[in-house]
Structures are given as C-alpha cells and as structure tokens.
C-alpha cells in the first residue's frame, strides 16, 4: 500500500490531518481536493441536549462532505470554542470567548491550513454566532493568501418550508428546538434526553414580513433554549441529516469543479505600472 492509499484506502473520503506524518504532508496536500474544518461551540442548549451540540453537528456534517464523487478531503480538528451570545453565556457549561479573540484565532487557524498546502478549505459550521467571526477571518486570509474558502452552515441547508413539512406549523428552528434536537438525534441519539424537558415555545416573531435581526438580553419564554421538543424524533433527525448532507455534497461538487482564484495582490486589476 502506497502512502496515499494509506490515507484514502477507498480512493476518497476524509483523511484526518492528525494522522499524517510531517514527511508526507506535501504529497497528501498535493493529492487532496480540499481540507475541512468543522467549527462549533461548547454551549448550553438546554437540559436535553449536550453541551457539544454544535460540535456534534459540525463534525457530523463535515463527514458528509467528501462522500460524493470520491473526493479526497483532509479533516482538521474541530474548533471547539466560540463567541457565544449573551443569552447563553450565563447558563452552565457555556465556554465563551470574546468576539475579537475569536476572529483573530480563526484567522490564524485558517491561514495556517492554507499555508500548509490546502488552498481550498471548507468550513462546516454548527454555531450561528460563528458566521460573522468566521466570515471576517476568511476575508482577512483571502487578502493574504491564494485561497478558496467555503463556509457552510448546516442549519441553513434545510429550508423553513421543509422544516414546516417535517414538524408541522409550530415553530421548530429555535436554539435547542426540535430542528436542532433532531439534528443531534440523527448523528448521536444517545446524547439526547428527550424526557428531560417539556415544551418551551419560542418567542413569537414580530408581525411583519420584512427581514430584521432582533437581539434581546433575556427574551421570554427562554431558559437558554426554547422550542417544541415534543416534535423531535429520530426519524426527523434522519431526514434532516439526509437533506442537509446531500445539499452539502452538492455544494462541494460545484465548488471543486470551479477553478481556483488568482493570488491576491496589492494592485487593483488594470492598474498601470
């Protein structure tokens, strides 16, 4: 068995970077289609969900990314700690870092992976607050390195219309709610305690159709989570995993088929020397 077959014994899939000897890194990076970085959080999601909910989901969906078309991916260890909103920071088990620290840390991690020989990096996110910090870090790295950085949030891969089809008309997409609970059930059902809570309906949305972002210090009803947990089940979790996983693979297929960008430059296009 040659060195590459040892890392991708079936020709494709994800090879963990922690198992790659330093002397084989250049060959593995040269043969890989992309690298994968799951990002999550250690955060309270209610008495029924594990503190590593966002990590379970990010790592679970990351494993789907190289299934289609036999792509060769290299899996980097997940980023476990994140900036967390004020509504979950006071609850037990939440480990929150400051947003400015999160951006700098993520920028260094992303640039390090690109510098190691992986210009294509897929970041699979399981924690909504990461979207802004990861995006800021990606923008910084892309101005310094030739890179194609793809950020996908698993939560957005299933549409609100589809969650309504799965769960019915009651709200299901809140923090720690039926949708997120089902997602964990789809990967690690033993980590969920459905009998630990009764339904805690999320706060109703404002009666307008326009887009908005509302951040409040202590919404009601709220216990660091909210939602109709009675709607969650393993069958729904399997459906969520299949829908979101299939769409992630579609995104990866299209991304890999596209050419890499040109390296960054300090000179704008068309500038005369």
XYZ file of N, CA and C in Angstrom:
819
model
N 0.846 -1.197 0.000
C 0.000 0.000 0.000
C 0.881 1.247 0.000
N 0.657 2.166 -1.001
C 1.480 3.365 -1.046
C 0.995 4.363 -0.002
N 1.742 5.461 0.108
C 1.434 6.416 1.165
C 0.036 7.010 1.012
N -0.359 7.362 -0.226
C -1.668 7.970 -0.423
C -2.789 6.980 -0.151
N -2.601 5.723 -0.528
C -3.629 4.716 -0.250
C -3.811 4.515 1.245
N -2.760 4.727 2.005
C -2.880 4.594 3.453
C -3.789 5.666 4.032
N -3.842 6.838 3.395
C -4.671 7.927 3.896
C -6.079 7.885 3.315
N -6.213 7.396 2.075
C -7.524 7.260 1.430
C -7.662 5.830 0.916
N -7.876 4.869 1.806
C -7.868 3.461 1.403
C -8.947 3.104 0.388
N -10.038 3.864 0.316
C -11.085 3.576 -0.665
C -11.045 4.546 -1.839
N -9.988 5.338 -1.926
C -9.834 6.269 -3.036
C -10.356 7.658 -2.758
N -11.281 7.798 -1.810
C -11.835 9.093 -1.454
C -12.166 9.129 0.024
N -12.902 10.156 0.437
C -13.260 10.285 1.844
C -12.415 11.327 2.548
N -12.405 11.267 3.859
C -11.679 12.236 4.666
C -10.503 11.579 5.380
N -9.322 12.117 5.184
C -8.119 11.660 5.886
C -7.849 12.625 7.033
N -7.792 12.170 8.268
C -7.534 13.086 9.387
C -6.100 13.601 9.349
N -5.951 14.915 9.409
C -4.618 15.514 9.349
C -3.770 15.080 10.533
N -4.391 14.766 11.663
C -3.620 14.380 12.841
C -2.903 13.057 12.637
N -3.258 12.301 11.581
C -2.623 11.015 11.291
C -1.609 11.116 10.155
N -1.401 12.309 9.621
C -0.478 12.483 8.502
C 0.917 12.807 9.022
N 1.908 11.956 8.765
C 3.277 12.285 9.169
C 3.763 13.548 8.459
N 4.587 14.306 9.133
C 5.085 15.537 8.545
C 5.789 15.330 7.227
N 6.485 14.220 7.095
C 7.209 13.946 5.866
C 6.314 13.622 4.686
N 5.032 13.345 4.943
C 4.092 13.028 3.868
C 3.114 14.166 3.607
N 3.229 15.264 4.341
C 2.259 16.341 4.228
C 2.186 16.900 2.815
N 3.319 17.184 2.204
C 3.314 17.808 0.876
C 2.618 16.915 -0.141
N 2.863 15.614 -0.081
C 2.233 14.704 -1.030
C 0.727 14.609 -0.778
N 0.330 14.543 0.486
C -1.087 14.473 0.821
C -1.792 15.761 0.399
N -1.192 16.910 0.690
C -1.800 18.186 0.309
C -1.923 18.300 -1.204
N -0.913 17.825 -1.920
C -0.951 17.891 -3.373
C -2.021 17.000 -3.977
N -2.347 15.898 -3.302
C -3.344 14.961 -3.816
C -4.754 15.281 -3.346
N -4.892 16.095 -2.312
C -6.208 16.384 -1.733
C -6.991 17.360 -2.606
N -8.301 17.175 -2.635
C -9.171 18.121 -3.323
C -9.478 19.326 -2.453
N -9.503 19.131 -1.158
C -9.818 20.219 -0.250
C -9.528 19.776 1.179
N -9.503 20.744 2.077
C -9.432 20.471 3.511
C -10.755 20.864 4.145
N -11.038 20.296 5.313
C -12.300 20.536 6.008
C -11.996 20.952 7.445
N -12.659 22.011 7.892
C -12.531 22.480 9.270
C -13.925 22.618 9.870
N -14.344 21.722 10.770
C -15.604 21.939 11.484
C -15.410 23.014 12.559
N -16.410 23.856 12.735
C -16.372 24.854 13.800
C -17.684 24.776 14.579
N -17.574 24.781 15.882
C -18.758 24.644 16.726
C -18.664 25.520 17.949
N -19.130 25.011 19.066
C -19.099 25.742 20.332
C -19.341 24.759 21.459
N -18.921 25.148 22.641
C -19.306 24.458 23.869
C -20.308 25.382 24.536
N -21.584 25.014 24.492
C -22.640 25.972 24.831
C -23.875 25.240 25.348
N -24.517 25.846 26.332
C -25.776 25.342 26.869
C -26.852 25.346 25.785
N -27.501 24.205 25.614
C -28.633 24.090 24.693
C -29.877 23.566 25.406
N -29.890 23.665 26.718
C -31.000 23.148 27.491
C -30.642 21.849 28.188
N -31.497 21.368 29.090
C -31.212 20.126 29.820
C -31.229 18.884 28.948
N -31.788 18.991 27.760
C -31.996 17.819 26.903
C -30.899 17.584 25.889
N -30.079 18.605 25.620
C -29.048 18.484 24.589
C -27.652 18.600 25.189
N -26.663 17.939 24.574
C -25.298 18.008 25.106
C -24.677 19.381 24.888
N -23.715 19.707 25.728
C -23.015 20.983 25.599
C -22.234 21.062 24.296
N -21.911 19.921 23.721
C -21.201 19.884 22.450
C -22.120 19.723 21.254
N -23.374 20.133 21.386
C -24.338 20.007 20.285
C -23.795 20.552 18.975
N -23.247 21.757 19.004
C -22.777 22.387 17.764
C -21.579 21.654 17.173
N -20.761 21.055 18.020
C -19.625 20.266 17.531
C -20.093 18.947 16.917
N -21.055 18.293 17.562
C -21.590 17.048 17.008
C -22.146 17.286 15.612
N -22.869 18.387 15.451
C -23.471 18.683 14.162
C -22.430 19.097 13.128
N -21.484 19.945 13.500
C -20.455 20.374 12.550
C -19.591 19.199 12.106
N -19.167 18.375 13.039
C -18.337 17.226 12.687
C -19.139 16.183 11.920
N -20.405 15.990 12.292
C -21.239 15.022 11.597
C -21.437 15.399 10.146
N -21.789 16.643 9.887
C -22.000 17.055 8.506
C -20.682 17.184 7.739
N -19.606 17.519 8.414
C -18.302 17.549 7.738
C -17.967 16.187 7.147
N -18.356 15.124 7.837
C -18.074 13.773 7.348
C -18.801 13.471 6.045
N -19.880 14.209 5.757
C -20.628 14.014 4.510
C -19.947 14.681 3.322
N -19.015 15.595 3.561
C -18.548 16.492 2.514
C -17.757 15.809 1.418
N -17.120 14.687 1.707
C -16.262 14.030 0.714
C -16.874 12.757 0.168
N -18.134 12.505 0.477
C -18.746 11.242 0.059
C -18.977 11.221 -1.437
N -19.504 12.292 -1.998
C -19.864 12.302 -3.415
C -18.623 12.310 -4.300
N -18.717 11.588 -5.398
C -17.700 11.620 -6.459
C -16.313 11.215 -5.982
N -16.209 10.584 -4.830
C -14.917 10.100 -4.361
C -13.910 11.185 -4.078
N -14.349 12.346 -3.667
C -13.409 13.435 -3.392
C -12.457 13.060 -2.258
N -11.244 13.580 -2.362
C -10.250 13.385 -1.307
C -10.213 14.629 -0.429
N -10.656 14.476 0.790
C -10.619 15.576 1.738
C -9.649 15.283 2.861
N -9.178 16.335 3.500
C -8.315 16.208 4.676
C -9.018 16.924 5.823
N -9.293 16.189 6.878
C -10.071 16.701 8.003
C -9.160 17.265 9.083
N -9.358 18.532 9.418
C -8.630 19.162 10.519
C -9.479 19.090 11.792
N -8.835 19.077 12.956
C -9.596 19.036 14.214
C -10.559 20.204 14.317
N -11.715 19.942 14.899
C -12.743 20.976 15.022
C -12.301 22.092 15.967
N -12.750 23.301 15.670
C -12.577 24.431 16.586
C -13.710 24.357 17.612
N -13.405 24.102 18.886
C -14.478 23.836 19.846
C -15.047 25.062 20.538
N -14.266 26.139 20.646
C -14.712 27.283 21.443
C -15.032 28.460 20.539
N -16.021 29.239 20.928
C -16.529 30.291 20.057
C -17.060 31.447 20.881
N -17.282 32.566 20.195
C -18.054 33.651 20.792
C -19.492 33.174 20.931
N -20.091 33.403 22.089
C -21.468 32.960 22.346
C -22.324 34.165 22.705
N -23.581 34.139 22.333
C -24.450 35.289 22.612
C -24.718 35.462 24.098
N -25.109 36.680 24.446
C -25.394 36.977 25.847
C -26.494 36.122 26.435
N -27.387 35.606 25.568
C -28.497 34.798 26.067
C -28.079 33.408 26.516
N -26.894 32.936 26.126
C -26.442 31.617 26.581
C -25.211 31.685 27.471
N -24.503 32.812 27.483
C -23.280 32.900 28.290
C -23.505 32.628 29.770
N -24.615 33.085 30.383
C -24.768 32.850 31.824
C -25.148 31.421 32.186
N -25.525 30.615 31.230
C -26.040 29.287 31.542
C -24.889 28.305 31.737
N -25.066 27.296 32.586
C -23.946 26.410 32.951
C -23.390 25.644 31.766
N -22.064 25.585 31.710
C -21.389 24.817 30.676
C -20.986 25.599 29.457
N -21.541 26.792 29.273
C -21.147 27.609 28.120
C -19.735 28.147 28.334
N -18.868 27.907 27.369
C -17.499 28.440 27.395
C -17.397 29.428 26.239
N -17.430 30.715 26.545
C -17.468 31.749 25.520
C -16.150 32.510 25.474
N -15.712 32.816 24.254
C -14.549 33.680 24.090
C -15.015 34.990 23.456
N -14.243 36.030 23.661
C -14.627 37.334 23.145
C -14.615 37.333 21.620
N -15.541 38.059 20.977
C -15.591 38.041 19.509
C -14.281 38.442 18.855
N -13.599 39.460 19.410
C -12.348 39.892 18.786
C -11.267 38.820 18.903
N -11.316 38.032 19.981
C -10.378 36.917 20.116
C -10.741 35.819 19.121
N -12.033 35.569 18.963
C -12.481 34.530 18.031
C -12.035 34.836 16.606
N -12.183 36.083 16.179
C -11.793 36.433 14.812
C -10.295 36.226 14.609
N -9.482 36.717 15.538
C -8.038 36.554 15.406
C -7.608 35.103 15.437
N -8.202 34.333 16.334
C -7.869 32.909 16.442
C -8.228 32.173 15.156
N -9.443 32.406 14.658
C -9.882 31.737 13.439
C -9.035 32.158 12.236
N -8.655 33.436 12.184
C -7.803 33.893 11.084
C -6.477 33.143 11.078
N -5.892 32.944 12.243
C -4.627 32.215 12.323
C -4.804 30.749 11.946
N -5.886 30.133 12.400
C -6.128 28.732 12.068
C -6.334 28.566 10.568
N -7.185 29.402 9.982
C -7.468 29.293 8.553
C -6.217 29.551 7.723
N -5.474 30.589 8.070
C -4.254 30.868 7.308
C -3.247 29.733 7.460
N -3.157 29.143 8.650
C -2.235 28.029 8.842
C -2.581 26.836 7.969
N -3.871 26.544 7.814
C -4.280 25.419 6.973
C -3.961 25.710 5.512
N -4.245 26.927 5.060
C -3.933 27.298 3.682
C -2.424 27.237 3.450
N -1.645 27.757 4.392
C -0.190 27.756 4.263
C 0.386 26.347 4.258
N -0.331 25.402 4.852
C 0.137 24.009 4.876
C -0.047 23.319 3.532
N -0.661 23.995 2.563
C -0.794 23.430 1.235
C -2.212 23.139 0.799
N -3.201 23.736 1.494
C -4.604 23.466 1.188
C -5.309 24.770 0.798
N -5.205 25.162 -0.480
C -5.838 26.423 -0.886
C -7.359 26.371 -0.868
N -7.920 25.155 -0.956
C -9.369 25.012 -0.822
C -9.685 24.535 0.600
N -10.461 25.339 1.302
C -10.834 24.980 2.673
C -12.339 25.127 2.853
N -12.977 24.022 3.212
C -14.396 24.013 3.549
C -14.534 24.141 5.060
N -15.310 25.125 5.495
C -15.578 25.308 6.916
C -17.045 24.963 7.149
N -17.284 23.909 7.934
C -18.641 23.462 8.226
C -19.013 23.966 9.612
N -20.033 24.797 9.678
C -20.374 25.485 10.914
C -21.606 24.881 11.589
N -21.525 24.772 12.926
C -22.651 24.305 13.706
C -23.173 25.317 14.709
N -22.623 26.521 14.725
C -22.947 27.527 15.757
C -23.198 28.857 15.068
N -24.405 29.370 15.169
C -24.801 30.532 14.377
C -23.881 31.729 14.591
N -23.441 31.966 15.820
C -22.599 33.134 16.090
C -21.263 33.058 15.366
N -20.863 31.872 14.913
C -19.612 31.738 14.161
C -19.694 32.353 12.771
N -20.886 32.538 12.250
C -20.995 33.006 10.871
C -20.295 34.348 10.674
N -20.439 35.249 11.626
C -19.806 36.560 11.474
C -18.306 36.496 11.740
N -17.881 35.763 12.764
C -16.453 35.722 13.085
C -15.674 34.933 12.035
N -16.222 33.813 11.575
C -15.537 33.041 10.533
C -15.463 33.844 9.238
N -16.562 34.496 8.894
C -16.564 35.301 7.664
C -15.490 36.391 7.718
N -15.382 37.073 8.853
C -14.364 38.120 8.983
C -12.966 37.540 8.841
N -12.722 36.373 9.446
C -11.413 35.737 9.345
C -11.116 35.294 7.913
N -12.109 34.757 7.227
C -11.929 34.339 5.834
C -11.564 35.516 4.940
N -12.244 36.639 5.150
C -11.951 37.818 4.337
C -10.514 38.287 4.558
N -10.057 38.210 5.787
C -8.686 38.636 6.085
C -7.680 37.717 5.405
N -7.886 36.413 5.524
C -6.941 35.452 4.928
C -6.935 35.563 3.408
N -8.107 35.761 2.807
C -8.175 35.797 1.346
C -7.427 36.987 0.755
N -7.155 38.006 1.559
C -6.351 39.124 1.088
C -4.864 38.897 1.240
N -4.497 37.786 1.863
C -3.083 37.487 2.104
C -2.607 36.229 1.375
N -3.516 35.309 1.101
C -3.149 34.015 0.521
C -4.056 33.691 -0.655
N -3.522 32.960 -1.611
C -4.366 32.404 -2.668
C -5.218 31.304 -2.043
N -6.522 31.523 -2.017
C -7.373 30.593 -1.287
C -8.803 30.672 -1.798
N -9.474 29.532 -1.751
C -10.915 29.447 -1.968
C -11.509 28.908 -0.681
N -12.162 29.766 0.078
C -12.644 29.447 1.418
C -14.170 29.388 1.388
N -14.714 28.228 1.697
C -16.150 27.995 1.589
C -16.732 27.758 2.980
N -17.679 28.587 3.378
C -18.339 28.481 4.677
C -19.770 28.005 4.474
N -20.133 26.894 5.118
C -21.485 26.354 5.027
C -22.015 26.115 6.436
N -23.195 26.659 6.714
C -23.858 26.465 7.990
C -24.926 25.383 7.810
N -24.791 24.256 8.506
C -25.707 23.139 8.292
C -27.159 23.569 8.506
N -27.386 24.485 9.440
C -28.735 24.897 9.832
C -29.517 25.475 8.652
N -28.786 26.100 7.707
C -29.425 26.759 6.576
C -29.643 25.830 5.385
N -29.165 24.602 5.469
C -29.276 23.685 4.334
C -30.654 23.063 4.207
N -31.456 23.143 5.243
C -32.855 22.720 5.198
C -33.701 23.980 5.317
N -34.612 24.173 4.405
C -35.366 25.429 4.355
C -36.459 25.472 5.422
N -36.915 26.681 5.785
C -38.057 26.780 6.703
C -39.294 26.044 6.193
N -39.523 26.075 4.879
C -40.672 25.352 4.325
C -40.536 23.852 4.568
N -39.308 23.345 4.479
C -39.096 21.912 4.689
C -39.222 21.534 6.158
N -38.764 22.389 7.052
C -38.954 22.070 8.472
C -40.433 22.141 8.844
N -41.179 23.020 8.205
C -42.629 23.039 8.431
C -43.259 21.736 7.939
N -42.763 21.242 6.816
C -43.262 19.969 6.298
C -42.939 18.823 7.266
N -41.769 18.863 7.868
C -41.343 17.789 8.772
C -42.051 17.875 10.112
N -42.134 19.098 10.686
C -42.589 19.259 12.067
C -43.995 19.822 12.208
N -44.551 20.336 11.120
C -45.851 20.964 11.221
C -45.744 22.460 11.420
N -46.862 23.140 11.686
C -46.868 24.606 11.715
C -46.230 25.235 12.951
N -46.049 24.478 14.025
C -45.430 25.063 15.215
C -43.958 25.376 14.950
N -43.415 26.441 15.556
C -42.009 26.791 15.332
C -41.079 25.657 15.765
N -40.063 25.376 14.932
C -39.144 24.274 15.227
C -37.679 24.679 15.144
N -37.374 25.870 14.657
C -35.996 26.215 14.305
C -35.256 27.033 15.365
N -35.768 27.150 16.573
C -35.103 27.929 17.602
C -33.896 27.225 18.196
N -33.148 27.972 19.011
C -31.960 27.441 19.678
C -32.360 26.303 20.618
N -31.818 25.114 20.381
C -32.172 23.962 21.195
C -33.539 23.403 20.898
N -34.184 23.875 19.817
C -35.530 23.457 19.487
C -35.589 22.124 18.769
N -36.752 21.818 18.215
C -36.987 20.496 17.624
C -36.062 20.212 16.445
N -35.802 21.219 15.630
C -34.935 21.026 14.461
C -33.508 20.698 14.882
N -32.948 21.498 15.766
C -31.583 21.255 16.221
C -31.502 19.952 17.025
N -32.522 19.692 17.839
C -32.551 18.446 18.605
C -32.591 17.242 17.676
N -33.402 17.308 16.645
C -33.470 16.213 15.680
C -32.137 16.032 14.960
N -31.460 17.147 14.680
C -30.153 17.034 14.043
C -29.189 16.199 14.862
N -29.156 16.436 16.176
C -28.283 15.638 17.047
C -28.764 14.190 17.089
N -30.084 13.990 17.137
C -30.614 12.622 17.118
C -30.180 11.882 15.855
N -30.003 12.611 14.757
C -29.588 11.984 13.509
C -28.169 11.472 13.527
N -27.332 12.011 14.431
C -25.928 11.595 14.499
C -25.595 10.839 15.790
N -26.174 11.255 16.894
C -25.801 10.687 18.185
C -27.017 10.643 19.103
N -27.961 9.742 18.849
C -29.206 9.731 19.634
C -28.991 9.484 21.120
N -27.924 8.795 21.491
C -27.677 8.530 22.905
C -27.305 9.789 23.687
N -26.950 10.865 22.973
C -26.550 12.108 23.643
C -27.738 12.994 23.993
N -28.943 12.614 23.562
C -30.135 13.444 23.734
C -31.021 12.872 24.834
N -31.606 13.753 25.653
C -32.509 13.357 26.732
C -33.871 14.014 26.494
N -34.681 13.410 25.646
C -35.963 13.999 25.300
C -36.896 14.111 26.502
N -36.695 13.249 27.491
C -37.581 13.273 28.658
C -37.146 14.275 29.720
N -36.093 15.056 29.444
C -35.570 15.990 30.448
C -36.297 17.325 30.445
N -37.110 17.584 29.438
C -37.767 18.891 29.339
C -39.198 18.717 28.824
N -39.996 19.719 29.089
C -41.282 19.864 28.415
C -41.165 21.029 27.440
N -42.121 21.153 26.556
C -42.049 22.194 25.536
C -41.976 23.585 26.153
N -41.100 24.410 25.580
C -40.955 25.806 25.980
C -41.049 26.625 24.700
N -42.243 26.978 24.268
C -42.422 27.589 22.954
C -41.551 28.826 22.767
N -40.973 28.982 21.578
C -40.144 30.166 21.323
C -40.984 31.432 21.279
N -40.315 32.556 21.466
C -40.995 33.836 21.400
C -41.544 34.059 19.996
N -42.796 34.524 19.872
C -43.357 34.777 18.531
C -42.551 35.835 17.786
N -42.500 35.686 16.468
C -41.830 36.689 15.646
C -42.684 37.951 15.573
N -42.041 39.066 15.220
C -42.787 40.309 15.047
C -43.754 40.166 13.871
N -44.907 40.795 13.946
C -45.919 40.616 12.895
C -45.628 41.446 11.648
N -44.438 41.248 11.064
C -44.053 41.925 9.817
C -43.371 40.905 8.918
N -43.369 41.200 7.620
C -42.745 40.298 6.649
C -41.356 40.754 6.241
N -40.895 41.869 6.741
C -39.606 42.410 6.334
C -38.470 41.734 7.113
N -37.278 41.595 6.503
C -36.150 40.979 7.219
C -35.647 41.884 8.338
N -35.258 41.272 9.441
C -34.717 42.025 10.564
C -33.901 41.080 11.447
N -33.079 41.654 12.289
C -32.347 40.910 13.311
C -32.675 41.563 14.645
N -33.257 40.794 15.561
C -33.635 41.304 16.878
C -32.815 40.569 17.934
N -32.022 41.317 18.698
C -31.205 40.751 19.769
C -31.686 41.349 21.084
N -32.091 40.490 22.026
C -32.604 40.952 23.307
C -31.838 40.289 24.443
N -31.772 40.985 25.573
C -30.977 40.487 26.691
C -31.558 39.224 27.307
N -32.856 39.130 27.449
C -33.473 37.950 28.058
C -34.885 37.769 27.501
N -35.004 37.220 26.306
C -36.336 37.033 25.729
C -37.169 36.066 26.561
N -38.476 36.200 26.464
C -39.400 35.302 27.157
C -40.330 34.641 26.143
N -40.632 33.357 26.271
C -40.064 32.439 27.265
C -38.663 32.007 26.848
N -37.791 31.805 27.812
C -36.394 31.498 27.490
C -35.714 30.906 28.708
N -35.079 29.759 28.525
C -34.270 29.141 29.582
C -32.900 28.772 29.026
N -32.358 29.643 28.177
C -31.140 29.313 27.456
C -31.422 28.442 26.255
N -32.685 28.133 26.036
C -33.158 27.378 24.885
C -34.665 27.607 24.821
N -35.272 27.225 23.738
C -36.730 27.241 23.662
C -37.158 26.384 22.485
N -38.392 25.920 22.528
C -38.887 25.150 21.401
C -39.828 24.024 21.793
N -40.482 23.492 20.796
C -41.412 22.378 20.970
C -40.643 21.064 20.819
N -39.976 20.653 21.875
C -39.119 19.474 21.818
C -39.919 18.206 21.536
N -41.195 18.212 21.875
C -42.025 17.032 21.631
C -42.118 16.692 20.143
N -41.760 17.643 19.273
C -41.800 17.389 17.835
C -40.558 16.640 17.331
N -39.519 16.571 18.145
C -38.256 15.956 17.707
C -38.317 14.446 17.843
N -37.707 13.754 16.887
C -37.608 12.299 16.937
C -36.498 11.836 16.004
N -36.128 10.574 16.117
C -35.023 10.035 15.327
C -35.343 10.048 13.840
N -36.582 9.758 13.475
C -36.954 9.767 12.061
C -36.760 11.146 11.446
N -37.160 12.187 12.196
C -36.941 13.551 11.711
C -35.451 13.845 11.616
N -34.670 13.341 12.576
C -33.233 13.537 12.537
C -32.597 12.891 11.327
N -33.050 11.711 10.970
C -32.544 11.042 9.775
C -32.873 11.845 8.528
N -34.088 12.381 8.470
C -34.494 13.206 7.324
C -33.647 14.469 7.232
N -33.415 15.121 8.360
C -32.583 16.327 8.374
C -31.166 16.004 7.920
N -30.605 14.921 8.428
C -29.241 14.538 8.051
C -29.141 14.264 6.555
N -30.128 13.586 6.003
C -30.089 13.254 4.580
C -30.246 14.502 3.707
N -31.191 15.370 4.076
C -31.400 16.586 3.294
C -30.173 17.487 3.321
N -29.723 17.821 4.539
C -28.599 18.746 4.676
C -27.312 18.129 4.141
N -27.094 16.844 4.413
C -25.888 16.190 3.927
C -25.829 16.147 2.418
N -26.954 15.855 1.758
C -26.980 15.833 0.305
C -26.698 17.192 -0.291
N -27.236 18.236 0.310
C -27.005 19.580 -0.216
C -25.570 20.040 0.017
N -24.997 19.634 1.133
C -23.589 19.952 1.355
C -22.727 19.301 0.286
N -23.007 18.066 -0.047
C -22.234 17.393 -1.098
C -22.415 18.089 -2.444
N -23.626 18.555 -2.736
C -23.854 19.288 -3.988
C -22.994 20.552 -4.035
N -22.941 21.269 -2.922
C -22.137 22.488 -2.867
C -20.667 22.168 -3.083
N -20.191 21.113 -2.433
C -18.774 20.737 -2.558
C -18.454 20.326 -3.990
N -19.337 19.568 -4.624
C -19.113 19.161 -6.018
C -18.944 20.385 -6.916
N -19.855 21.347 -6.784
C -19.800 22.541 -7.626
C -18.562 23.375 -7.320
N -18.199 23.449 -6.066
C -17.031 24.237 -5.631
C -15.749 23.656 -6.194
N -15.594 22.344 -6.100
C -14.372 21.705 -6.589
C -14.271 21.801 -8.106
N -15.406 21.800 -8.784
C -15.395 21.893 -10.247
C -14.989 23.285 -10.729
N -15.141 24.291 -9.874
C -14.784 25.659 -10.254
C -13.275 25.869 -10.122
N -12.686 26.742 -10.938
C -11.236 26.979 -10.843
C -10.869 27.738 -9.586
N -9.628 27.556 -9.150
C -9.122 28.344 -8.033
C -8.939 29.797 -8.446
N -9.032 30.735 -7.506
C -8.830 32.143 -7.849
C -7.356 32.448 -8.063
N -7.101 33.609 -8.615
C -5.728 34.097 -8.726
C -5.231 34.515 -7.352
N -3.919 34.589 -7.177
C -3.386 35.053 -5.889
C -3.777 36.506 -5.625
N -3.837 36.906 -4.371
C -4.164 38.304 -4.058
C -3.005 39.214 -4.458
N -3.316 40.474 -4.642
C -2.308 41.457 -4.984
C -2.670 42.786 -4.342
N -1.659 43.603 -4.092
C -1.899 44.932 -3.561
C -2.350 45.899 -4.635
N -2.135 45.506 -5.912
C -2.507 46.395 -7.027
C -3.871 46.017 -7.574
N -4.768 46.957 -7.723
C -6.080 46.646 -8.288
C -5.961 46.231 -9.750
N -6.900 45.407 -10.257
C -6.839 44.990 -11.663
C -6.849 46.201 -12.591
N -6.011 46.151 -13.634
C -5.983 47.200 -14.625
C -5.084 48.371 -14.261
N -4.484 48.355 -13.096
C -3.617 49.468 -12.713
C -2.338 49.427 -13.541
N -1.979 50.545 -14.103
C -0.767 50.615 -14.907
C 0.441 50.780 -14.014
N 1.504 50.070 -14.366
C 2.737 50.185 -13.573
C 3.528 51.401 -13.979
